[in-house]
Amino acid sequence: MPPSGMESSTPPFGTVRTGGSSERDDALLGAVVRAVEVTGAHAGSVFLVSRDRRSLVLSAVSGTPPSLLGGWQRIPVNSAIPVAVAYRSGRTVHLAGADETMRRFPQLAMALPYAFGSASVPVKAGEAVFGAMAVVWAAGPEREGLSRVQRRRLRATADRLGASLAELHARGALGESDTGAAAPMMAPARPAPAVRVGLFDWDLDNGTLVADDELCAIFGIAPAEFDGQAATLAAKIDDAGLPGLRSAARTAVEEGHVLAHALQLRDGDEHRTVELWGRVPDAPDGRLARPHLVGAVLDAGTGMAAVEAIERLADGFFALAPDGRITYANHGLERLLRVREGELLGRRPWDVLPWLADPAYEDRYRATMVSQQPVSFLARRPPDQWLVFSLHPGSHGMTGWAARVRGPLPADAEPGTPVAEEAALGTTSPRTPRLGTLYRVLQLGSALTEAVTSHEVCDVVDEQLLPAFGGQRMALYLVTEGRLHLLSQRGYRTGFLDRFEGSPLRPGLPVSDALISGAPLFIESRQEFARAYPGIHASESGSWAFLPLIASSRPVGACVLGFDEARRFPGDDRDLLTAVGGVIAHALRRARLYDAEFAIAHGLQDALLPHRLPALSDVRVTGRYLPGTRGMDIGGDWYDVIPTREGVALIVGDVEGHNVAAAAVMGQLRSAVRAFASAGHRPGDVISSTNRLLVDLAPGPLASCCYVRLDPGSGVARVVLAGHCPPLLRRPGGQTQALDLPCGPLLGVTEAANYPESDVHFLPGSILALYTDGLVERRGSDVATGIDRLRTVLAHARAASLEELADRLLRDARRSPNRTDDIALLLSEYAPAPAR
């Protein structure tokens, strides 16, 4: 979670851009461009926290198109990836390269197996955290990540953005926002500087020509020296091309055609080609206009010559935009791929050609864009022609080359196999699903492996699944004896789901239909729902995903996701939700088995512990038992109070282990101690006899015990310790100490063990605390420190009753979510009646 005060002060507004203010958009785009510039990265992004503060939503990117980010457009704030960690912690997360990413964020490295480095910083102003910013660069052996100066500049850029957002929020100028799947803004790429464009207005009657400065520069004339005559420019054109230009101009004017003409310009002994484009302007008010042309001259430098040369080659050459769309393809590529002219332009190759639709090919493109390193791979064009593709990244996309494979193929050649040069370049080659998909499954699966109970599974699904897809409602059902029973829900109105409780699995309900068919059911609009289920009143949702939870071919339950607005479920989302449904099903099945075992174990332990402590005239007693919050939630700790002829016996014990066997041994020891104490044995003999009993159970577990026999008449107690924590004694004035008494060995070690007795004198109002080590053990500190901490709490706790005091001593333990040990606590107060 964020540092203290940070989460509560997070702005209570949604920050996902849909029709928001232009000031906010300018601030986001300016910041992400600046972040890329100051770090030398090739891509940057800004994530802003959603209205419910459960998700980080991609809002602006530079260098990496949103389509490339796939499942990373929404990130749960509690996920273990750098941008979320930076948001929660308020610190910079700097990963120099792939090795550090694998070491610190292994799941991220598995989902993005590319050679890249990254840095993530929070976007905040004071205590208000708006989101996080990240940059990505190509990692190589010669680069060790960002320098300190670059990191400081990145942090300063994020801070300036945070200040701008805070100022806009204070003025109410952030506009409306939404937590849906709004498209993030893309910072415009800087145009390539190779092309120059000059504008002109040419009067064909008198030969005058109005030209801008760029046109003059293209023709090699200083703008101040241009006399406005077309003949001055014509003098720069190769003589052989002038007649053709004049003829084309006259034809364009007479027939109203667009003029398109290539010209050869003389520059000393050198020639270069430019393109002239012009048209006849429309005549105002229908009057006949003077014959003249307006247009532009394009100077592409050596680009035109290069294109002509590439068109003459037999191999395929092409250019891809950052989002994977083809912006140029030569005729050689069209012949190689066997497509008609124009079919490739503006489309992604894996969308055009079915045999390139394997995810492995798209992964090669992603690897090149993310790592900014060349990659080469094999592909098979049906029926049996193998091709080699090579991709080379650049600031405006990438250049590609393709050719037939004429040499011998690798023995393990298959579509997507990297060729030898890829290994030499150090690029990665694992075949993975679309970007982000694998991580979502890994993240959810990792969280579910730590979920023990059914309710913990529900919490994980709520925390991970809804933020990842931007859903607003979730219902998780169990199938018991062929009927649906609601296990957990979020976002639905109170009572809305009551009518479905106990519904049998029969056709006619979307949840039942999904379970009966075994396939997820996706409904993308209210109209579609009404057509499919006319007799059912839909909720406030505008679209739904009904996921059957099936494990080992048996229905376990169903998960329903609801979205406020109508939305499409593309193939990637459907595949991901289907995979996630299988993960949830197995986790829920395991949790149900645990719940059943826990119910049996808890019932056994509940039967073994005392349900009610005896009421004593001169001694007040109270006991507490807390099971561990992880594992089986059952152990061998116990406490007991036994009235005897010699006084009252107070016992706390701990059997090692946290399972049903430990609880069974605990029950035997408790019965033995009660029997020996009731028979009038001395305290040392009670423990010695119990020890021999445990030894006879070999190879049984070991146990510790603290036995106190208090004589209420005299206030003298006899104490015996068997490998147990020392009791704490608080005297009437509040002075508290851990009693340093002789201690015998653990029970069950040896039959000949000796257990010495010690006398302790009680004053009226004294309180004795007996406890097990689960109350004083903490990870990272020793038991002695924990005992002293408990002693301090007991000394200063103010409580109106012994019951309240026991609750105060257990307050921290109750709040611990990952306590592996159980706890037994027995408090006794010596309160003799006043003498008559």
CSV table of N, CA and C in Angstrom, one decimal, residues 37 83 179 227 232 284 312 316 347 361 419 425 470 517 542 557 559 587 662 664 674 705 734 819:
chain,number,residue,atom,x,y,z
A,37,GLU,N,12.9,12.4,-23.9
A,37,GLU,CA,14.0,13.2,-24.3
A,37,GLU,C,15.1,13.2,-23.2
A,83,VAL,N,5.6,-0.2,-12.5
A,83,VAL,CA,4.8,1.0,-12.5
A,83,VAL,C,3.9,1.1,-11.3
A,179,THR,N,-13.6,5.4,-16.2
A,179,THR,CA,-12.7,4.3,-15.9
A,179,THR,C,-12.9,3.2,-16.9
A,227,ASP,N,13.3,36.8,-58.5
A,227,ASP,CA,12.7,37.9,-59.2
A,227,ASP,C,11.2,37.7,-59.5
A,232,THR,N,13.2,32.1,-64.3
A,232,THR,CA,14.4,32.0,-63.4
A,232,THR,C,14.5,30.6,-62.8
A,284,PRO,N,-13.7,31.9,-58.7
A,284,PRO,CA,-14.7,32.5,-57.8
A,284,PRO,C,-16.0,33.0,-58.6
A,312,ARG,N,13.6,-2.4,-58.2
A,312,ARG,CA,14.2,-3.2,-59.2
A,312,ARG,C,14.7,-4.6,-58.6
A,316,GLY,N,12.1,-9.0,-51.2
A,316,GLY,CA,11.1,-8.1,-50.7
A,316,GLY,C,11.6,-7.1,-49.7
A,347,ARG,N,-2.1,-2.1,-43.6
A,347,ARG,CA,-2.6,-3.3,-42.8
A,347,ARG,C,-1.4,-4.0,-42.2
A,361,TYR,N,5.0,-14.8,-34.9
A,361,TYR,CA,5.4,-13.8,-35.8
A,361,TYR,C,5.2,-12.4,-35.2
A,419,VAL,N,16.7,-17.4,-36.8
A,419,VAL,CA,17.9,-17.8,-37.5
A,419,VAL,C,19.1,-17.5,-36.8
A,425,LEU,N,22.9,-11.6,-32.3
A,425,LEU,CA,22.5,-10.3,-31.8
A,425,LEU,C,22.0,-10.3,-30.4
A,470,GLY,N,-11.4,-3.4,-16.1
A,470,GLY,CA,-12.2,-2.3,-16.0
A,470,GLY,C,-13.7,-2.6,-15.6
A,517,SER,N,-22.7,-25.7,-21.1
A,517,SER,CA,-21.9,-25.8,-22.3
A,517,SER,C,-20.4,-26.0,-22.0
A,542,GLY,N,-23.9,-3.0,-18.9
A,542,GLY,CA,-24.2,-2.9,-20.3
A,542,GLY,C,-23.6,-4.0,-21.1
A,557,GLY,N,-18.1,-23.9,-10.1
A,557,GLY,CA,-18.9,-22.6,-9.9
A,557,GLY,C,-18.9,-21.8,-11.1
A,559,CYS,N,-18.1,-17.5,-12.5
A,559,CYS,CA,-17.7,-16.1,-12.2
A,559,CYS,C,-18.4,-15.2,-13.3
A,587,ALA,N,-8.3,-23.1,-8.2
A,587,ALA,CA,-8.0,-22.5,-6.9
A,587,ALA,C,-9.2,-22.6,-6.0
A,662,ALA,N,-1.5,-32.8,15.7
A,662,ALA,CA,-1.1,-32.0,16.8
A,662,ALA,C,-2.3,-31.7,17.8
A,664,ALA,N,-4.9,-33.7,18.2
A,664,ALA,CA,-5.2,-34.9,18.9
A,664,ALA,C,-4.3,-35.2,20.0
A,674,ARG,N,-5.2,-33.0,33.5
A,674,ARG,CA,-6.4,-32.9,34.3
A,674,ARG,C,-6.6,-34.0,35.2
A,705,CYS,N,5.1,-26.8,28.3
A,705,CYS,CA,3.9,-26.6,29.2
A,705,CYS,C,4.4,-25.7,30.4
A,734,GLY,N,1.5,-2.0,39.2
A,734,GLY,CA,1.7,-2.0,37.8
A,734,GLY,C,3.1,-2.5,37.4
A,819,ARG,N,0.0,-14.7,10.2
A,819,ARG,CA,0.5,-15.4,11.4
A,819,ARG,C,0.4,-16.9,11.3
